[in-house]
XYZ file of C-alpha atoms in Angstrom:
316
model
C 56.204 43.904 -46.149
C 57.824 45.199 -49.139
C 55.457 46.956 -51.668
C 55.728 43.638 -53.610
C 54.405 41.766 -50.831
C 51.666 43.868 -50.263
C 50.456 44.904 -53.746
C 51.045 41.791 -55.377
C 50.913 41.115 -59.405
C 47.343 41.920 -60.296
C 46.402 43.378 -56.685
C 46.809 47.116 -56.390
C 45.362 49.199 -53.891
C 41.962 49.899 -52.921
C 40.398 46.719 -54.913
C 40.518 44.138 -51.620
C 36.641 45.341 -50.679
C 36.560 43.792 -47.016
C 33.680 45.669 -46.558
C 29.305 44.116 -46.772
C 28.020 47.785 -48.092
C 24.761 46.536 -46.646
C 23.022 49.060 -49.162
C 19.567 48.048 -47.295
C 20.616 50.052 -43.707
C 21.435 53.400 -46.059
C 17.325 54.703 -45.559
C 16.928 53.469 -42.165
C 17.838 56.039 -39.664
C 17.700 54.513 -36.503
C 19.188 51.996 -37.137
C 22.237 53.625 -38.010
C 21.601 56.198 -34.840
C 21.812 52.846 -32.934
C 25.255 51.766 -34.441
C 27.244 55.220 -34.315
C 26.767 53.803 -30.480
C 27.933 51.338 -30.597
C 30.842 49.970 -28.861
C 32.297 47.735 -32.297
C 31.544 50.485 -34.210
C 34.525 52.416 -36.207
C 35.675 55.225 -38.854
C 38.167 56.486 -40.867
C 39.015 60.324 -40.588
C 39.615 62.227 -43.829
C 41.410 65.710 -44.178
C 41.444 66.487 -47.442
C 44.514 63.840 -48.940
C 45.465 63.074 -45.618
C 43.277 60.347 -43.130
C 43.967 61.239 -38.927
C 45.245 58.573 -37.251
C 46.134 57.314 -33.893
C 49.647 56.650 -33.337
C 51.450 54.744 -30.345
C 55.442 55.152 -30.739
C 56.009 53.905 -34.141
C 52.897 52.203 -35.071
C 49.780 53.992 -36.603
C 46.379 53.104 -37.253
C 43.570 54.618 -38.948
C 40.478 52.955 -37.605
C 39.739 55.069 -34.989
C 36.704 54.389 -32.549
C 34.046 57.269 -33.068
C 35.041 58.692 -29.415
C 38.689 58.581 -30.997
C 37.578 60.571 -33.790
C 35.064 63.867 -31.729
C 37.781 63.580 -29.540
C 40.381 64.602 -32.343
C 38.042 67.282 -33.679
C 36.268 64.715 -36.298
C 32.412 67.016 -37.681
C 30.074 64.428 -36.487
C 28.232 63.911 -39.547
C 29.262 60.398 -40.414
C 29.179 58.703 -44.060
C 27.846 54.872 -43.431
C 30.723 52.550 -45.521
C 29.659 49.576 -44.156
C 30.036 45.972 -42.060
C 32.796 44.791 -41.519
C 32.230 41.622 -39.722
C 28.495 42.882 -38.840
C 30.940 45.734 -37.080
C 29.466 48.758 -38.431
C 31.917 51.317 -40.556
C 31.513 55.120 -41.070
C 33.761 57.594 -42.552
C 34.357 61.235 -41.143
C 35.295 64.692 -42.604
C 37.250 67.436 -40.064
C 37.537 70.854 -40.259
C 41.282 72.719 -41.125
C 41.260 74.497 -37.846
C 40.508 71.294 -35.922
C 43.332 69.525 -38.187
C 45.573 71.727 -37.174
C 45.549 71.273 -33.848
C 47.077 68.211 -34.077
C 49.944 68.617 -35.337
C 53.244 68.223 -33.299
C 50.751 65.525 -30.809
C 51.920 62.525 -29.996
C 49.064 60.687 -30.087
C 47.680 61.687 -33.176
C 48.978 62.420 -36.749
C 47.076 64.020 -39.766
C 48.985 61.318 -42.643
C 48.839 61.581 -46.355
C 46.986 58.662 -47.960
C 48.896 57.593 -50.529
C 52.366 57.712 -48.946
C 50.881 55.857 -45.880
C 49.313 53.398 -48.475
C 52.426 52.783 -50.475
C 55.085 52.409 -47.540
C 52.070 49.618 -45.659
C 51.533 51.715 -42.696
C 48.080 50.558 -43.773
C 47.330 47.361 -44.205
C 46.378 46.766 -47.997
C 43.148 44.824 -46.952
C 42.016 48.340 -45.072
C 42.458 51.045 -48.296
C 39.632 50.377 -50.488
C 37.392 51.448 -47.023
C 39.468 54.006 -47.356
C 39.224 55.150 -50.244
C 35.580 55.168 -49.933
C 35.280 57.125 -46.930
C 37.884 59.744 -48.895
C 35.766 59.907 -52.146
C 31.813 60.336 -50.041
C 33.778 62.779 -47.687
C 35.581 64.806 -50.165
C 31.809 64.456 -52.136
C 29.950 66.456 -49.641
C 32.574 69.135 -49.107
C 32.341 70.207 -52.387
C 29.147 69.698 -53.138
C 26.597 70.953 -50.282
C 24.641 73.447 -52.472
C 21.962 72.430 -55.181
C 23.313 72.512 -58.459
C 20.217 73.016 -59.746
C 18.922 76.113 -57.873
C 21.685 77.258 -55.519
C 20.153 76.219 -51.667
C 22.099 74.287 -49.146
C 21.490 70.645 -49.468
C 21.024 68.170 -46.778
C 23.229 64.318 -46.204
C 20.256 61.541 -46.534
C 20.861 58.376 -46.535
C 23.782 57.553 -44.866
C 25.569 60.315 -47.391
C 24.976 58.495 -49.911
C 23.251 60.905 -51.032
C 22.099 64.523 -50.917
C 18.838 66.274 -51.235
C 17.830 69.760 -51.454
C 14.883 70.930 -49.810
C 13.877 73.390 -51.625
C 13.831 72.511 -55.652
C 13.507 68.499 -54.224
C 16.439 67.791 -56.476
C 18.455 64.701 -55.437
C 22.556 63.876 -55.829
C 24.808 61.229 -55.449
C 28.086 60.460 -55.599
C 29.950 60.344 -59.088
C 32.191 58.068 -59.938
C 34.957 59.663 -63.024
C 36.317 56.714 -65.659
C 39.806 57.139 -66.748
C 41.357 55.076 -68.715
C 45.404 53.751 -67.985
C 46.616 51.796 -71.193
C 49.952 49.761 -71.785
C 50.364 49.971 -75.922
C 52.934 47.647 -76.806
C 54.220 47.049 -80.548
C 56.062 43.578 -80.713
C 59.063 43.421 -78.141
C 58.527 46.853 -76.648
C 55.917 49.189 -74.555
C 54.948 52.489 -74.592
C 55.426 54.645 -71.664
C 55.263 58.409 -70.669
C 56.106 60.881 -68.236
C 54.654 64.222 -66.154
C 56.930 66.643 -65.372
C 55.094 66.295 -61.526
C 56.873 62.674 -61.560
C 59.257 61.368 -58.907
C 62.140 61.942 -61.182
C 63.402 58.830 -63.959
C 59.667 57.948 -63.158
C 58.399 56.647 -66.520
C 54.669 55.215 -66.334
C 51.363 54.311 -68.553
C 49.381 57.358 -70.514
C 45.956 57.542 -69.331
C 43.433 60.498 -69.499
C 39.332 60.631 -68.741
C 36.886 59.178 -71.086
C 34.822 62.483 -72.257
C 30.720 62.540 -72.890
C 29.310 59.701 -75.113
C 33.179 58.268 -75.793
C 33.332 54.220 -75.488
C 36.504 53.330 -73.456
C 37.708 51.651 -76.727
C 37.530 55.271 -78.779
C 39.145 57.335 -74.617
C 42.064 54.830 -75.146
C 42.905 55.399 -79.507
C 41.876 59.137 -78.752
C 44.400 59.879 -75.507
C 47.516 57.416 -77.331
C 47.125 59.638 -79.819
C 46.703 62.759 -78.591
C 49.653 62.801 -75.941
C 52.071 60.516 -77.907
C 51.228 60.565 -81.912
C 50.486 57.271 -81.865
C 47.831 55.387 -83.830
C 46.719 52.240 -82.299
C 43.866 49.054 -82.174
C 43.554 45.746 -80.818
C 42.427 47.750 -77.414
C 41.162 45.023 -74.600
C 40.276 45.580 -70.772
C 42.836 44.160 -68.262
C 41.352 45.236 -64.586
C 40.151 48.779 -63.173
C 41.162 49.881 -59.403
C 39.435 52.576 -57.402
C 41.265 56.351 -57.241
C 40.651 58.231 -54.769
C 41.981 61.584 -56.304
C 39.655 62.924 -55.744
C 36.663 60.039 -57.186
C 37.637 58.067 -60.322
C 37.698 54.767 -62.036
C 40.713 53.635 -63.488
C 39.621 51.310 -66.053
C 43.422 49.154 -67.090
C 43.631 48.596 -70.752
C 46.648 47.008 -73.171
C 46.276 48.294 -76.959
C 48.215 47.061 -79.910
C 50.371 49.979 -81.758
C 50.062 50.836 -85.330
C 53.359 53.335 -86.280
C 56.529 53.979 -83.730
C 56.931 57.686 -84.532
C 56.203 59.687 -81.356
C 54.509 63.225 -81.282
C 54.732 63.762 -77.547
C 52.514 66.852 -76.322
C 54.521 68.635 -74.259
C 51.833 69.941 -72.564
C 50.121 66.624 -71.255
C 53.596 65.027 -71.042
C 57.252 66.008 -70.918
C 58.458 63.288 -72.512
C 57.355 59.942 -73.911
C 59.506 57.316 -75.893
C 59.392 53.351 -75.862
C 61.113 50.895 -74.197
C 62.281 46.452 -74.883
C 60.716 44.388 -72.653
C 64.280 43.794 -70.253
C 64.907 47.660 -69.678
C 60.768 47.529 -68.373
C 61.523 45.038 -66.278
C 65.037 46.477 -64.792
C 62.953 49.999 -64.496
C 60.137 47.674 -61.893
C 62.591 46.186 -60.297
C 64.445 49.866 -59.840
C 67.894 48.899 -60.729
C 67.837 50.094 -64.401
C 71.524 51.578 -65.224
C 70.046 54.962 -65.963
C 67.986 55.106 -62.478
C 64.633 54.706 -64.595
C 62.357 53.824 -62.499
C 58.500 52.096 -63.369
C 55.318 53.108 -61.522
C 54.861 51.779 -57.760
C 53.092 48.061 -57.262
C 50.041 50.668 -55.377
C 48.946 51.603 -58.950
C 46.979 49.665 -61.242
C 50.132 51.111 -63.784
C 53.008 48.723 -62.321
C 50.081 45.545 -63.197
C 49.715 46.724 -66.473
C 53.643 47.009 -66.960
C 54.713 43.982 -65.287
C 51.727 41.559 -66.438
C 53.434 42.337 -70.058
C 57.666 41.982 -68.563
C 56.589 38.523 -66.427
C 53.747 37.042 -68.479
C 53.776 38.280 -71.685
C 49.661 38.679 -72.669
C 49.324 41.943 -73.598
C 50.864 43.037 -77.317
C 52.523 40.131 -77.932
C 49.033 39.490 -81.313
């Protein structure tokens, strides 16, 4: 399966949610314990930005039985993600020492999530649940102590809350909003690149929404700060959960009011205008200079592809 087949236009990774979150079960500890013992129950085991996967020759499987997960060294504390066809799906973490013991084995691997998703090693319909598991496991690993009084907190409600036994403060997983936007002016679009990008790759500009800021203001501010471009007519396209570590990418379009780019070299290595034909070649990896657009895995590809193929954004 090609990446274009796995992530057709309008369907980036992490958006096809197939689980029933079944939030009513999160407070039912006895029921959750029973589900953990059910032979149909499965789990995703997260280690930093990677997953523990079962190997069978060239094939890999990310959805493990609870017995497999525990045998590989996963932590016993589980996060209830929801139900799929009536069967429970959990998220589990694994300590670094346990993960290191898996290296070199033939039956299991610790594989980087982004690479597996981009290569189609994980079915696209599973990626939303994987993103949920990764975000929640990482949140619990970073928030073991109360931000209010410093006491050690405990997992509650199937992993969707931490509670402080000392001051009774409740702590909930957070999602960080990020605007990502395709800015156009007539028949050209603005893209930039960071030094960490693969050689020749350009993508949409993006940045975190700040406190007490609207999405529209965040788009305008980030574009001006990073590229010196004033823009207007900000419009919403779609969102994409992004578990790095736990963001929500808010895809937008905007129309530029000026042409002259002033690059913020702290944020970007380069930024430039591309016409529609050039952007099309970048998406298909056929640009004569070896330039490339974002992978179909990411919402940026779909913002750009929508403009290239449908011409909906910026043609106002």
